[in-house]
mmCIF file of C-alpha atoms in Angstrom:
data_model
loop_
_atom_site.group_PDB
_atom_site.id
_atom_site.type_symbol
_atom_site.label_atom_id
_atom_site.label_comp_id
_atom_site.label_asym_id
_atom_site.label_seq_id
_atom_site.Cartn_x
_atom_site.Cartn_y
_atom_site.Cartn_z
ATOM 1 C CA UNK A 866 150.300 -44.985 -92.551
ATOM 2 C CA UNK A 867 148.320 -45.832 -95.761
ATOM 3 C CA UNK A 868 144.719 -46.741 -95.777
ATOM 4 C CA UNK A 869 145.724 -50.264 -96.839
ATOM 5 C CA UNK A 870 147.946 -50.727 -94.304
ATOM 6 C CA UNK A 871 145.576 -48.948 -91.431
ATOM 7 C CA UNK A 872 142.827 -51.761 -93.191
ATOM 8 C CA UNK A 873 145.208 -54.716 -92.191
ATOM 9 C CA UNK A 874 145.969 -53.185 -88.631
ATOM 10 C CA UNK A 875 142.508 -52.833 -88.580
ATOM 11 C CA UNK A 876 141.645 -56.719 -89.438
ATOM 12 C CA UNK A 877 144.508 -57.943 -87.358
ATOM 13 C CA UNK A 878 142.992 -56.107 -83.845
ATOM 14 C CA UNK A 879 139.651 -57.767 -84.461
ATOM 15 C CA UNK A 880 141.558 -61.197 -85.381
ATOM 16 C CA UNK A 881 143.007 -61.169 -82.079
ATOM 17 C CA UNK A 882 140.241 -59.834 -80.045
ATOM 18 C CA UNK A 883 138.254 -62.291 -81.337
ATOM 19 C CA UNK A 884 140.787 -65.148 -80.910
ATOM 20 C CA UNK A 885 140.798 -63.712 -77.161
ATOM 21 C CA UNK A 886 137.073 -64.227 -76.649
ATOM 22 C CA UNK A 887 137.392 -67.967 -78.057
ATOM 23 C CA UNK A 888 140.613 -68.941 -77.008
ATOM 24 C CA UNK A 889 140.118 -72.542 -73.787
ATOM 25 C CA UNK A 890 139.403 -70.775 -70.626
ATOM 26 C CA UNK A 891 142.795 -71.278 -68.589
ATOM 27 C CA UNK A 892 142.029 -73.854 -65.825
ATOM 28 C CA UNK A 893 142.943 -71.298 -63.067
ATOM 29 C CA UNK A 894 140.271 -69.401 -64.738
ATOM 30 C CA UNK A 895 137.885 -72.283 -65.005
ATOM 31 C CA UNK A 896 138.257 -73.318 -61.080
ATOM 32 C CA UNK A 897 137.501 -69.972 -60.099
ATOM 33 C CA UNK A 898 134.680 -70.364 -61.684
ATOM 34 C CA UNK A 899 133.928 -73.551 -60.221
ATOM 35 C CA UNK A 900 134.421 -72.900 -56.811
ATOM 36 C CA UNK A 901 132.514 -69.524 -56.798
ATOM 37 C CA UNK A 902 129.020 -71.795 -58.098
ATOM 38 C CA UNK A 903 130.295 -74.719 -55.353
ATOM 39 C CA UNK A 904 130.034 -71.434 -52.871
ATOM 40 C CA UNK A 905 126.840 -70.329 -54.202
ATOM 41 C CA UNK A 906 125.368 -73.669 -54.059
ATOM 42 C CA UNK A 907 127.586 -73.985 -50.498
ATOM 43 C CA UNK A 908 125.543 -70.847 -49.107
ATOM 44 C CA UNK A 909 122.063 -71.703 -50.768
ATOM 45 C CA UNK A 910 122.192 -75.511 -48.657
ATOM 46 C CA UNK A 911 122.902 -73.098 -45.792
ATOM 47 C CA UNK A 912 120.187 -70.920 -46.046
ATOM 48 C CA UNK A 913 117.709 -74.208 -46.562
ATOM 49 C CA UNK A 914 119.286 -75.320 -43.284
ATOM 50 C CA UNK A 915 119.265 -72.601 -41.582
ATOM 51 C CA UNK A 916 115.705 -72.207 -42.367
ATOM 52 C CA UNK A 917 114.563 -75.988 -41.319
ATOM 53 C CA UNK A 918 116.173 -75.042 -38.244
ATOM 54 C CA UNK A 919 113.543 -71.974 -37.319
ATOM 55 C CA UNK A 920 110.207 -73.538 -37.665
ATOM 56 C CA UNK A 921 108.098 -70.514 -37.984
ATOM 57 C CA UNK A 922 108.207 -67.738 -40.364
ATOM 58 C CA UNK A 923 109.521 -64.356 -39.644
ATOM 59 C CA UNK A 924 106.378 -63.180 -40.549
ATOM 60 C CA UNK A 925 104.766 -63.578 -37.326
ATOM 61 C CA UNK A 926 103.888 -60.169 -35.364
ATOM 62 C CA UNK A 927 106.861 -58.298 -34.101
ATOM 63 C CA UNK A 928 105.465 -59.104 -30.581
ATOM 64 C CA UNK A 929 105.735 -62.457 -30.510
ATOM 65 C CA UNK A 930 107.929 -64.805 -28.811
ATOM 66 C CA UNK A 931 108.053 -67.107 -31.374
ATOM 67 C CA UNK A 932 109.868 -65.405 -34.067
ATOM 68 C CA UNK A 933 112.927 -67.437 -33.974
ATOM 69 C CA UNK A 934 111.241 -70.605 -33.708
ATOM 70 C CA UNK A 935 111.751 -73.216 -31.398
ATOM 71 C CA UNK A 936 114.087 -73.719 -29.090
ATOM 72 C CA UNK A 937 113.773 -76.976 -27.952
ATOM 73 C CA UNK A 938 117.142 -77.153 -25.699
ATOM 74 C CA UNK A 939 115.234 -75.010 -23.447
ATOM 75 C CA UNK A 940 111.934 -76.576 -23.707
ATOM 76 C CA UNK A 941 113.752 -79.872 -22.697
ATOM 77 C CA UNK A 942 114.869 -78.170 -19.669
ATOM 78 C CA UNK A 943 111.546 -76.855 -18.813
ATOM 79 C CA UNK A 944 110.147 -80.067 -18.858
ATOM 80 C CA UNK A 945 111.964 -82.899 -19.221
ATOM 81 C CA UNK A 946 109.481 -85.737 -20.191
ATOM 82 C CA UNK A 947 109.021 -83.786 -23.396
ATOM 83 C CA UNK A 948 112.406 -84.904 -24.561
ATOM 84 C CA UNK A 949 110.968 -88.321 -25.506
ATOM 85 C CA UNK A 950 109.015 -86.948 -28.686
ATOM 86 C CA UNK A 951 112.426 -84.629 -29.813
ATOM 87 C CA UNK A 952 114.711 -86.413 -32.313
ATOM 88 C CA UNK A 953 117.518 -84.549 -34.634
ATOM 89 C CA UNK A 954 116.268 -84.159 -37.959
ATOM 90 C CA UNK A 955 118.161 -84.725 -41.597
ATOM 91 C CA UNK A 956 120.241 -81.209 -40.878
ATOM 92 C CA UNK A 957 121.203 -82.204 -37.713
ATOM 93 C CA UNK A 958 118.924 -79.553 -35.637
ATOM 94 C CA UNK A 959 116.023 -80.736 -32.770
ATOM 95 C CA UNK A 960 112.382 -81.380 -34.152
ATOM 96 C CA UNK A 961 109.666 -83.425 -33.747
ATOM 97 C CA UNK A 962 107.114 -85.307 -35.965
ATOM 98 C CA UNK A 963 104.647 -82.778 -36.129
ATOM 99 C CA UNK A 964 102.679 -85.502 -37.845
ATOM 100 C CA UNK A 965 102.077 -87.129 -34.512
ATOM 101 C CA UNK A 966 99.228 -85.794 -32.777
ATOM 102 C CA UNK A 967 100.865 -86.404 -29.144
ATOM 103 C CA UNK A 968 103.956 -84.835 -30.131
ATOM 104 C CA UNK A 969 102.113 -81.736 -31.176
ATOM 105 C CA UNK A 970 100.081 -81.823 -27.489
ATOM 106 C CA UNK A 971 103.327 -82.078 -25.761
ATOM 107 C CA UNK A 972 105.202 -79.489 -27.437
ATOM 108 C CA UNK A 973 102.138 -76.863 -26.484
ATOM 109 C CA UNK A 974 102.354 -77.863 -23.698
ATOM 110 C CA UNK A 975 105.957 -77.287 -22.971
ATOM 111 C CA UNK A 976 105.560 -73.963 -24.830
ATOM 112 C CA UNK A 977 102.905 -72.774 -22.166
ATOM 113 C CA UNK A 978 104.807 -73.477 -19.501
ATOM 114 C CA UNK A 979 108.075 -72.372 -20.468
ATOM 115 C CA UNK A 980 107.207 -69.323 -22.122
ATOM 116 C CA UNK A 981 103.953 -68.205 -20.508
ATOM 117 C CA UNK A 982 103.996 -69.985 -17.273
ATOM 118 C CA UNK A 983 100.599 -72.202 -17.932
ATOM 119 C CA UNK A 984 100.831 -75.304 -16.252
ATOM 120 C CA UNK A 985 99.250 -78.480 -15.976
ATOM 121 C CA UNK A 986 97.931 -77.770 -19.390
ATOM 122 C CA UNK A 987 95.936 -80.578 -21.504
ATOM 123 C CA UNK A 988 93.416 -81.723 -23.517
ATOM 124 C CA UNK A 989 91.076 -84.717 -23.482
ATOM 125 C CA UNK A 990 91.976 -87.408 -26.304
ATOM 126 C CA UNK A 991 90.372 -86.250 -29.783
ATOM 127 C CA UNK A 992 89.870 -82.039 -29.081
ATOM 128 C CA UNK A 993 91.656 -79.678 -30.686
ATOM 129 C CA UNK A 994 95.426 -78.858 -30.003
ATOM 130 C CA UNK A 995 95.803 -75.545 -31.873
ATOM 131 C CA UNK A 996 99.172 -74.106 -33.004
ATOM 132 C CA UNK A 997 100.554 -71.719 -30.028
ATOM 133 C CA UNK A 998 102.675 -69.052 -32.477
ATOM 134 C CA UNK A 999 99.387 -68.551 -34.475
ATOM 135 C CA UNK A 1000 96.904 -68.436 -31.772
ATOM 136 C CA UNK A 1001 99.140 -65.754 -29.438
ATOM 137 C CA UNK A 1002 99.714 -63.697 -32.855
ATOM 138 C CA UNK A 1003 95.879 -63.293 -33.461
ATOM 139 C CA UNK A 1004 95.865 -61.812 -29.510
ATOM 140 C CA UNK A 1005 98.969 -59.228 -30.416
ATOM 141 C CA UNK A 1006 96.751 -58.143 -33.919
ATOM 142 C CA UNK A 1007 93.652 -57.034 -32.083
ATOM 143 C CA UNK A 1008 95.735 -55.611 -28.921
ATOM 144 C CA UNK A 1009 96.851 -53.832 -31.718
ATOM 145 C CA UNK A 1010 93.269 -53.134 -32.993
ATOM 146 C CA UNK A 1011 91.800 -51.684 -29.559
ATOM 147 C CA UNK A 1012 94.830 -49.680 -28.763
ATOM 148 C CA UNK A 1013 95.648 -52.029 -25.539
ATOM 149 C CA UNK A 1014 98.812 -52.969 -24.302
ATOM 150 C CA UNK A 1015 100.326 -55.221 -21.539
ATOM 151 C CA UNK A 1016 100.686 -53.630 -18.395
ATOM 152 C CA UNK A 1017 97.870 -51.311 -18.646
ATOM 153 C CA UNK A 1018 95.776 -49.737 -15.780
ATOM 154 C CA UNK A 1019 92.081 -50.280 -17.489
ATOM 155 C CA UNK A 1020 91.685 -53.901 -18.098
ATOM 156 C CA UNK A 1021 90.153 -55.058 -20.799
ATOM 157 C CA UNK A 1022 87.488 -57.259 -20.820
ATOM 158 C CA UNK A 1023 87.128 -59.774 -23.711
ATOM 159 C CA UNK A 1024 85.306 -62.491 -24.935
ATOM 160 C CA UNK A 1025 86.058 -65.941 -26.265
ATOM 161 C CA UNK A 1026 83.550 -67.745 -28.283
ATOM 162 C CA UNK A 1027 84.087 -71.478 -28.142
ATOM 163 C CA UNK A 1028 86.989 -71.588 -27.083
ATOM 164 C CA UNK A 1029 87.237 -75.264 -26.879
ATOM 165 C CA UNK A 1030 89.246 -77.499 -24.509
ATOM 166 C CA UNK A 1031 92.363 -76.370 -24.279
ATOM 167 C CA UNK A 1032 91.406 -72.144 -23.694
ATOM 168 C CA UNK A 1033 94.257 -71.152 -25.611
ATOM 169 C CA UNK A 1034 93.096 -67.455 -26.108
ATOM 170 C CA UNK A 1035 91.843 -66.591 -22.427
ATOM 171 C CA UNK A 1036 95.009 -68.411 -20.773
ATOM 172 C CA UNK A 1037 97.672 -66.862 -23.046
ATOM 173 C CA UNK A 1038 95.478 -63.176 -22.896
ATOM 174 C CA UNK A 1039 95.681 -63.556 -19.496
ATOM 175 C CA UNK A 1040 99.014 -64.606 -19.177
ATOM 176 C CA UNK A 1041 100.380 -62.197 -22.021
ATOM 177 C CA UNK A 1042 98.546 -58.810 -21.349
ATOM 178 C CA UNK A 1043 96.440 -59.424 -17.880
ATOM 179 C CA UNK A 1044 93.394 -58.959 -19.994
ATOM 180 C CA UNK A 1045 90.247 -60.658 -17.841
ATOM 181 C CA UNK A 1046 87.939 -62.841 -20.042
ATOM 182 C CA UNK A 1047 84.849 -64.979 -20.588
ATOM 183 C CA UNK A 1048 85.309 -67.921 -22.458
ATOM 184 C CA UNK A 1049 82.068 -69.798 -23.725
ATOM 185 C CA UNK A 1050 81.609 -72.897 -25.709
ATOM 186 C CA UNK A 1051 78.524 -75.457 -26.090
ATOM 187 C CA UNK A 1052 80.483 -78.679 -24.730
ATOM 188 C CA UNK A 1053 80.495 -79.032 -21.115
ATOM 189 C CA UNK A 1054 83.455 -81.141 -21.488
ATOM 190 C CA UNK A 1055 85.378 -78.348 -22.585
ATOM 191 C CA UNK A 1056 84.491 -75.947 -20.576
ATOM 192 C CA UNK A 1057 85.061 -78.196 -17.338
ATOM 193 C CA UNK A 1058 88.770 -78.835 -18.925
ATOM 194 C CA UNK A 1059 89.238 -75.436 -19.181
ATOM 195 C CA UNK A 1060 87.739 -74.675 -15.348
ATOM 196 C CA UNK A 1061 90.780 -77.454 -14.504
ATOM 197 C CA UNK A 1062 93.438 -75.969 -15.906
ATOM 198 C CA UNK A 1063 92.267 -72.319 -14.177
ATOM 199 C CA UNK A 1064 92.431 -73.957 -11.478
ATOM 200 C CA UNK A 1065 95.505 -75.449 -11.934
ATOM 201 C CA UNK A 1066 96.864 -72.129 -12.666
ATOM 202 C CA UNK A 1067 95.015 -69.946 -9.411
ATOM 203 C CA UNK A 1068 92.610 -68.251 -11.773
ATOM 204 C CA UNK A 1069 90.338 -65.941 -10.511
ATOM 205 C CA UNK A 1070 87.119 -65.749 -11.265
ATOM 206 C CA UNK A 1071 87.338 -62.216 -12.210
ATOM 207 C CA UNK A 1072 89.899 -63.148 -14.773
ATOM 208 C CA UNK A 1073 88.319 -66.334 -16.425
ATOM 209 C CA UNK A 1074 84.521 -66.912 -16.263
ATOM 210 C CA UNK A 1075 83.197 -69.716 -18.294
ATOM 211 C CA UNK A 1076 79.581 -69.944 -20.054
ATOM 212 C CA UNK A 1077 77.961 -72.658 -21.403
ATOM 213 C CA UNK A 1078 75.712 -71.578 -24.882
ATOM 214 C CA UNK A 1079 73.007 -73.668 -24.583
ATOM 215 C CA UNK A 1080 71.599 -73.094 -28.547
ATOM 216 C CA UNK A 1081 73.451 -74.470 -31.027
ATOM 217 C CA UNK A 1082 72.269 -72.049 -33.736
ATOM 218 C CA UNK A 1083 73.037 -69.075 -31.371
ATOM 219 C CA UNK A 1084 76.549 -67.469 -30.851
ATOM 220 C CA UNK A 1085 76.568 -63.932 -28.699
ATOM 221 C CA UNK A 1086 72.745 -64.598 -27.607
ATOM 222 C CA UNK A 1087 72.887 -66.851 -24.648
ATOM 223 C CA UNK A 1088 76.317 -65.871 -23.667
ATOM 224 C CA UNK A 1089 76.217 -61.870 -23.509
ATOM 225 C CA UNK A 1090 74.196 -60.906 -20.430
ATOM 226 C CA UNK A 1091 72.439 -57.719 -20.186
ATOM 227 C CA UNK A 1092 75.194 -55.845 -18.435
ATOM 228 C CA UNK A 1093 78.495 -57.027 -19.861
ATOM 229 C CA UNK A 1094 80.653 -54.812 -22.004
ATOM 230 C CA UNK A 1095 83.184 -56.095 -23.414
ATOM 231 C CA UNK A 1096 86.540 -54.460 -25.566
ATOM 232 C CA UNK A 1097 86.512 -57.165 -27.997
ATOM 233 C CA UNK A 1098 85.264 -60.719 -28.786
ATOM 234 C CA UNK A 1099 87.630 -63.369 -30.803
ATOM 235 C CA UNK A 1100 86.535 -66.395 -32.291
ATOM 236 C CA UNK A 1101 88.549 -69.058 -34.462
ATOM 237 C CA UNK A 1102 85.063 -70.739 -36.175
ATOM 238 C CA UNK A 1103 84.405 -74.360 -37.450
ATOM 239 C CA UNK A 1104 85.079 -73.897 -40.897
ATOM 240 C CA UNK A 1105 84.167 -77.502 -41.866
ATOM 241 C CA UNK A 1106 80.407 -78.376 -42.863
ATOM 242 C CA UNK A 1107 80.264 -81.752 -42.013
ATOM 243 C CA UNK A 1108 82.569 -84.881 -40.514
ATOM 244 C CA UNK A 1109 83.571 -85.774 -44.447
ATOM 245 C CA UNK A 1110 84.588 -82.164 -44.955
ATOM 246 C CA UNK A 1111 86.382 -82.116 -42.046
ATOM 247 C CA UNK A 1112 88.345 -85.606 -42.930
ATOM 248 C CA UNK A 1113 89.450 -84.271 -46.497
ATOM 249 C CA UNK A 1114 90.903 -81.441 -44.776
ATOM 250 C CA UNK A 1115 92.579 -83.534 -42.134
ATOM 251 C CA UNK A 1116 94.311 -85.931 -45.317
ATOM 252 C CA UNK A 1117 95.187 -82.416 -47.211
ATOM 253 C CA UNK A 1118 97.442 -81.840 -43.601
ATOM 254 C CA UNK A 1119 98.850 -84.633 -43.675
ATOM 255 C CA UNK A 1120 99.444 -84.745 -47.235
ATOM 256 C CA UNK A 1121 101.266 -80.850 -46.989
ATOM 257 C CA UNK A 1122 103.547 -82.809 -44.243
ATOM 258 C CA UNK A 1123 105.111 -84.959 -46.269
ATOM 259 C CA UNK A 1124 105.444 -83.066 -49.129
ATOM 260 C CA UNK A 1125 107.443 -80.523 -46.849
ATOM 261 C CA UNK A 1126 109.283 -83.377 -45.476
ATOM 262 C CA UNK A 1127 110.015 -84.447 -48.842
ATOM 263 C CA UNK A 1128 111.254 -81.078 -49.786
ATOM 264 C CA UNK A 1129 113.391 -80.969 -47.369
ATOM 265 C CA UNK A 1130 114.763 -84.374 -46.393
ATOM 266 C CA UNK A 1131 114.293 -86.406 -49.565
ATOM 267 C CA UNK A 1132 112.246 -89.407 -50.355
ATOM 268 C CA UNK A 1133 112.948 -91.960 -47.811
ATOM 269 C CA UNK A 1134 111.817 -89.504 -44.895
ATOM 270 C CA UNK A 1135 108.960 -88.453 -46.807
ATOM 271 C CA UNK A 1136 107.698 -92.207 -47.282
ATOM 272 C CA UNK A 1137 108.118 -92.522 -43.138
ATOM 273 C CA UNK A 1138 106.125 -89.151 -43.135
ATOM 274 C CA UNK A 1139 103.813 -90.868 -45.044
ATOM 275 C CA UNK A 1140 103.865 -93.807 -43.720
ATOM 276 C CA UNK A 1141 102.790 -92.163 -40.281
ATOM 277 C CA UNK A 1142 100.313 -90.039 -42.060
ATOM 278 C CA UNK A 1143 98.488 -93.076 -43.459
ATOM 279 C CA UNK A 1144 98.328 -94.469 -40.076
ATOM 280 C CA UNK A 1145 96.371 -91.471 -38.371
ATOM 281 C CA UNK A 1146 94.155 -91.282 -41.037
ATOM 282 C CA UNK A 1147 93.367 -94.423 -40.643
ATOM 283 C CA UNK A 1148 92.847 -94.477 -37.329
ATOM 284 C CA UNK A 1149 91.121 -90.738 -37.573
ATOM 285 C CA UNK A 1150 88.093 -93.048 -39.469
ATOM 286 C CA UNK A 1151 87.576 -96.199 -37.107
ATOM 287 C CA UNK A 1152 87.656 -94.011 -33.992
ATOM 288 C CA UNK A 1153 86.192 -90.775 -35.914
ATOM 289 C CA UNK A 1154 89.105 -88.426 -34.219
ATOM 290 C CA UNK A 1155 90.852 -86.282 -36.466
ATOM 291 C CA UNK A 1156 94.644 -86.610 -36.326
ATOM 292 C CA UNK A 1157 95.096 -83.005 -35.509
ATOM 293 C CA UNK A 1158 92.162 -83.406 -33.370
ATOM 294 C CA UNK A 1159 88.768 -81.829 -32.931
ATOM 295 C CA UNK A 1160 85.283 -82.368 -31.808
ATOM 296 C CA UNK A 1161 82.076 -81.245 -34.039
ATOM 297 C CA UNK A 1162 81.712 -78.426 -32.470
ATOM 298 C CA UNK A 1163 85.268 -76.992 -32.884
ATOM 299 C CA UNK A 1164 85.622 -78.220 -36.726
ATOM 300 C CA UNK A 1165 82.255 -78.663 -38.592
ATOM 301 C CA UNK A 1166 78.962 -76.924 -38.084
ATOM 302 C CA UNK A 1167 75.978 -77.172 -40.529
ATOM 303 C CA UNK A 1168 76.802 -74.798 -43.965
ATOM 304 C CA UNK A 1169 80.094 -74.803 -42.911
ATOM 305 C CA UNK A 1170 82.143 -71.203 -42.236
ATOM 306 C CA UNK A 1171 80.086 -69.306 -44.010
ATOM 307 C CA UNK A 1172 76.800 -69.930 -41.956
ATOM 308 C CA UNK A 1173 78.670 -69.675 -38.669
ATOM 309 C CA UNK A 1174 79.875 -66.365 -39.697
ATOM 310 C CA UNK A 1175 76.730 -64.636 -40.541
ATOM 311 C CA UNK A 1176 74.841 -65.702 -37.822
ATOM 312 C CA UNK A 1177 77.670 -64.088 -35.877
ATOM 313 C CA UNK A 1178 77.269 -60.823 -37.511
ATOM 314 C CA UNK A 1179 73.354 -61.138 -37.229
ATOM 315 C CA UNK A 1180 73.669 -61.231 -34.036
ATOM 316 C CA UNK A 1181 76.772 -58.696 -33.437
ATOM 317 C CA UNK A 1182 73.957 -55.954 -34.522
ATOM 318 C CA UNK A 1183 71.972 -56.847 -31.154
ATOM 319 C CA UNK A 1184 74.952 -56.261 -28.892
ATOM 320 C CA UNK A 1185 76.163 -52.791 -30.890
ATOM 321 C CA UNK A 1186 76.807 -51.025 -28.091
ATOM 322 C CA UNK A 1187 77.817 -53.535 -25.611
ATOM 323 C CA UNK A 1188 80.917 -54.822 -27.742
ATOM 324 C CA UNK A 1189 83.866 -52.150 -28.902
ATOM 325 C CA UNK A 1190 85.665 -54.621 -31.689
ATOM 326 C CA UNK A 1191 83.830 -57.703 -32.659
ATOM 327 C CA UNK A 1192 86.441 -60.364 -34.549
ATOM 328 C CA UNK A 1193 86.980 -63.534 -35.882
ATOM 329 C CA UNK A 1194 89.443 -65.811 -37.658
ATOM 330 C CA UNK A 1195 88.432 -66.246 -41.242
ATOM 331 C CA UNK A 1196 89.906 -69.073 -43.162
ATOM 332 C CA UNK A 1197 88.355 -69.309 -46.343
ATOM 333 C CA UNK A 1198 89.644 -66.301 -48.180
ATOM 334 C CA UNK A 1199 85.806 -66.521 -50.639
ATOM 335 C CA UNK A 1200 83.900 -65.994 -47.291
ATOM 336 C CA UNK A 1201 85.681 -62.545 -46.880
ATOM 337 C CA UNK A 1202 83.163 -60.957 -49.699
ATOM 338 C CA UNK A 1203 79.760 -61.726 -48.035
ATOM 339 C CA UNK A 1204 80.919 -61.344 -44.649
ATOM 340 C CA UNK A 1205 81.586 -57.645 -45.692
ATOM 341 C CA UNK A 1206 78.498 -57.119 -47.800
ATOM 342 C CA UNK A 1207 76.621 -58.479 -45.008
ATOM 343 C CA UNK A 1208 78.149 -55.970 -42.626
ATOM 344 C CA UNK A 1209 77.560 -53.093 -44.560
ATOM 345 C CA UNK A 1210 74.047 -54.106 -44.891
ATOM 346 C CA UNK A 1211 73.966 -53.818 -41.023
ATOM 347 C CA UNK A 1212 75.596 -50.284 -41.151
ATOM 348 C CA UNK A 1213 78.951 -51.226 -39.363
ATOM 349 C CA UNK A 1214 80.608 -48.326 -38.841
ATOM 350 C CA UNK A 1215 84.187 -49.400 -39.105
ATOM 351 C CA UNK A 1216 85.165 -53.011 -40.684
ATOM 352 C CA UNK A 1217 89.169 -53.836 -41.022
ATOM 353 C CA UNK A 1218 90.913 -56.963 -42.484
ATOM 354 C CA UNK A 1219 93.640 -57.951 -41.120
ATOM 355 C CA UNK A 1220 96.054 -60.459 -42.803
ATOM 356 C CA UNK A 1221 98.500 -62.827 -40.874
ATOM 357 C CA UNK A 1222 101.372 -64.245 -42.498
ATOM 358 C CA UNK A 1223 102.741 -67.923 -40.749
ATOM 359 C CA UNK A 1224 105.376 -69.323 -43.402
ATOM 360 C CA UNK A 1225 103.223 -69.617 -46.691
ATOM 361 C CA UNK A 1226 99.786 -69.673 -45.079
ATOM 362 C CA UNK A 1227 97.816 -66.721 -44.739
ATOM 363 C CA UNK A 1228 94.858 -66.606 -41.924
ATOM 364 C CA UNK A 1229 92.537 -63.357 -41.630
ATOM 365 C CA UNK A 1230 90.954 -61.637 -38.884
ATOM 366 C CA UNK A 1231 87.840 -60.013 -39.872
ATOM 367 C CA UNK A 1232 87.107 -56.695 -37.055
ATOM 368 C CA UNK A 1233 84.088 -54.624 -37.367
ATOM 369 C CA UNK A 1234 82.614 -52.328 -34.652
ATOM 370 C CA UNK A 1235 79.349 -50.319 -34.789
ATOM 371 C CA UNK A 1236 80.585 -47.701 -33.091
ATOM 372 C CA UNK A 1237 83.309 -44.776 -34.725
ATOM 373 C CA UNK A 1238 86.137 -43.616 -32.845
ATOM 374 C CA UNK A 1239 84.498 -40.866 -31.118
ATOM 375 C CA UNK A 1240 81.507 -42.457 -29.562
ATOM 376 C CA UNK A 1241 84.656 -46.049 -29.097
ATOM 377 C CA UNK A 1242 86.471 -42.773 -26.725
ATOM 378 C CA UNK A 1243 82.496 -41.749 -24.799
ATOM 379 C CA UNK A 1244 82.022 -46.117 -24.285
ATOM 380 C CA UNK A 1245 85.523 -46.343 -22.678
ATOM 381 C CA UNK A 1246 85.109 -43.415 -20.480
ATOM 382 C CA UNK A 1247 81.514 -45.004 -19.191
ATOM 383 C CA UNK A 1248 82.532 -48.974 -19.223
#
């Protein structure tokens, strides 16, 4: 073949390969193409619903119940006057307004029962109702942290500082790993709740004891008696400094609520959210309750987090060798750095941070112990 003819053959090829490339997509072609976005768009909506359907993250410790969310079929069964706060939300699955402050005390309380066999739990009007998957994860972190499992022959001995009126961590530590406890708070009116629902439940005293702190500015001193020893303390502190504090964070609740319920089911539910929100705020000023409840003493302390926390690690140096793991919730991620530089100016021995993951919030345990792993072996051995 000549070169001018290979030249043409040449031209020709790229003619029609570019013809190819431009030529109308065929419309067997073009619905393919169609229906395999429809199916991607098809199996995104399913993932969304399949993920409004779960509640909770996946994130939450491998240990807890909770992992798969809700299932409120069951809860129903286990008690049935909680069905009247369950409706079906926008994808069709079970829910409840977790807006409403009642629904939120009746779902614990259906979750305690079913699932950890706590009955005849509840709260007085305007205390805290804390979320159950969070507050049993924080238990499985620092089982974790002292080596302790359920079903063990030593029993550990922990205590809970305020821990309010509804005793979340002693009745589920109890309940969950058989631990024995002291739970003290500064509000009689807790702590008598609390004595009710032990004795609801057949407590013992050598698995709850309760202890009032008599000084506000004091957290171990006053409740740690000269010959306790305990495994561990928990605490989940006020992190408010004052009622006004404590309101703004209540609105910035309510205001993540609807924006979820926006996110998921659209305007018109999130204006109902809203709607609902407005009202408890409302109401959270004339009667100063908060609408996910709380008294001063559980939300808001003078300076806020920060204080509370190093007066608790002042005073964790007194009881160095009475306590294996002192811990505490730490919600304000900036109160992390001084905690730690005030713990190393104590000499702690071993400090850990431990990071829980609940959907897109993150919540911290801060563990430090005065004692290395050596002399933690010599204390169990002796305690």
């Amino acid at each position: 073949m000549s070169a001018k003819s290979s030249s043409k053959a040449s031209q020709h090829q790229a003619r029609s390969a570019n013809n190819k490339q431009n030529r109308p997509v065929s419309k067997s072609a073009s619905l393919k193409k169609r229906t395999n976005k429809s199916a991607k768009i098809s199996n995104k909506s399913s993932q969304k619903a399949a993920a409004s359907k779960r509640n909770i993250s996946k994130s939450l410790h491998p240990r807890n119940k909770h992992n798969h969310g809700y299932d409120f079929e069951r809860l129903i069964k286990a008690v049935p006057s909680f069905v009247k706060h369950v409706k079906t939300n926008d994808f069709g699955h079970l829910s409840i307004d977790f807006a409403d402050p009642l629904a939120v005390k009746a779902l614990n309380g259906a979750i305690l029962y079913s699932d950890y066999d706590i009955r005849e739990w509840d709260i007085p009007q305007g205390f805290l109702c804390p979320p159950i998957p969070g507050r049993v994860d924080y238990l499985h972190y620092i089982a974790d942290l002292i080596g302790a499992r359920a079903g063990s022959k030593r029993k550990v001995k922990a205590l809970d500082i305020g821990t309010g009126a509804n005793g979340v961590y002693p009745l589920l530590g109890i309940r969950e790993y058989q631990w024995q406890f002291v739970a003290s708070d500064i509000d009689p009116i807790s702590l008598d709740n609390v004595g009710q629902i032990a004795t609801a439940n057949s407590l013992t005293a050598t698995q709850l004891q309760l202890r009032q702190q008599a000084n506000a500015d004091n957290v171990f001193v006053g409740v740690i008696h000269a010959d306790d020893r305990f495994d561990v303390t928990l605490c989940n502190p006020p992190f408010h400094k004052s009622l006004a504090d404590a309101m703004a964070g209540t609105k910035r609740k309510l205001a993540n609520l609807d924006a979820n319920k926006k996110a998921k089911f659209g305007d018109k539910a999130a204006g109902q959210s809203k709607a609902i929100g407005n009202k408890a705020a409302a109401q959270a000023k004339t009667k100063s309750e908060l609408n996910f409840g709380g008294q001063k003493a559980e939300l808001w302390c003078d300076g806020g987090e920060i204080k509370f926390l190093s007066n608790m690690i002042n005073e964790s140096k007194q009881f160095a060798f009475q306590v294996r793991w002192f811990t505490t919730l730490v919600s304000k991620s900036e109160n992390l750095k001084p905690c730690k530089a005030l713990l190393a100016k104590h000499k702690a021995v071993q400090v850990k941070q431990i990071d829980m993951h609940q959907g897109n919030k993150i919540t911290r345990i801060l563990a430090w112990s005065f004692m290395d792993a050596a002399t933690q072996k010599q204390w169990l051995q002796l305690s």
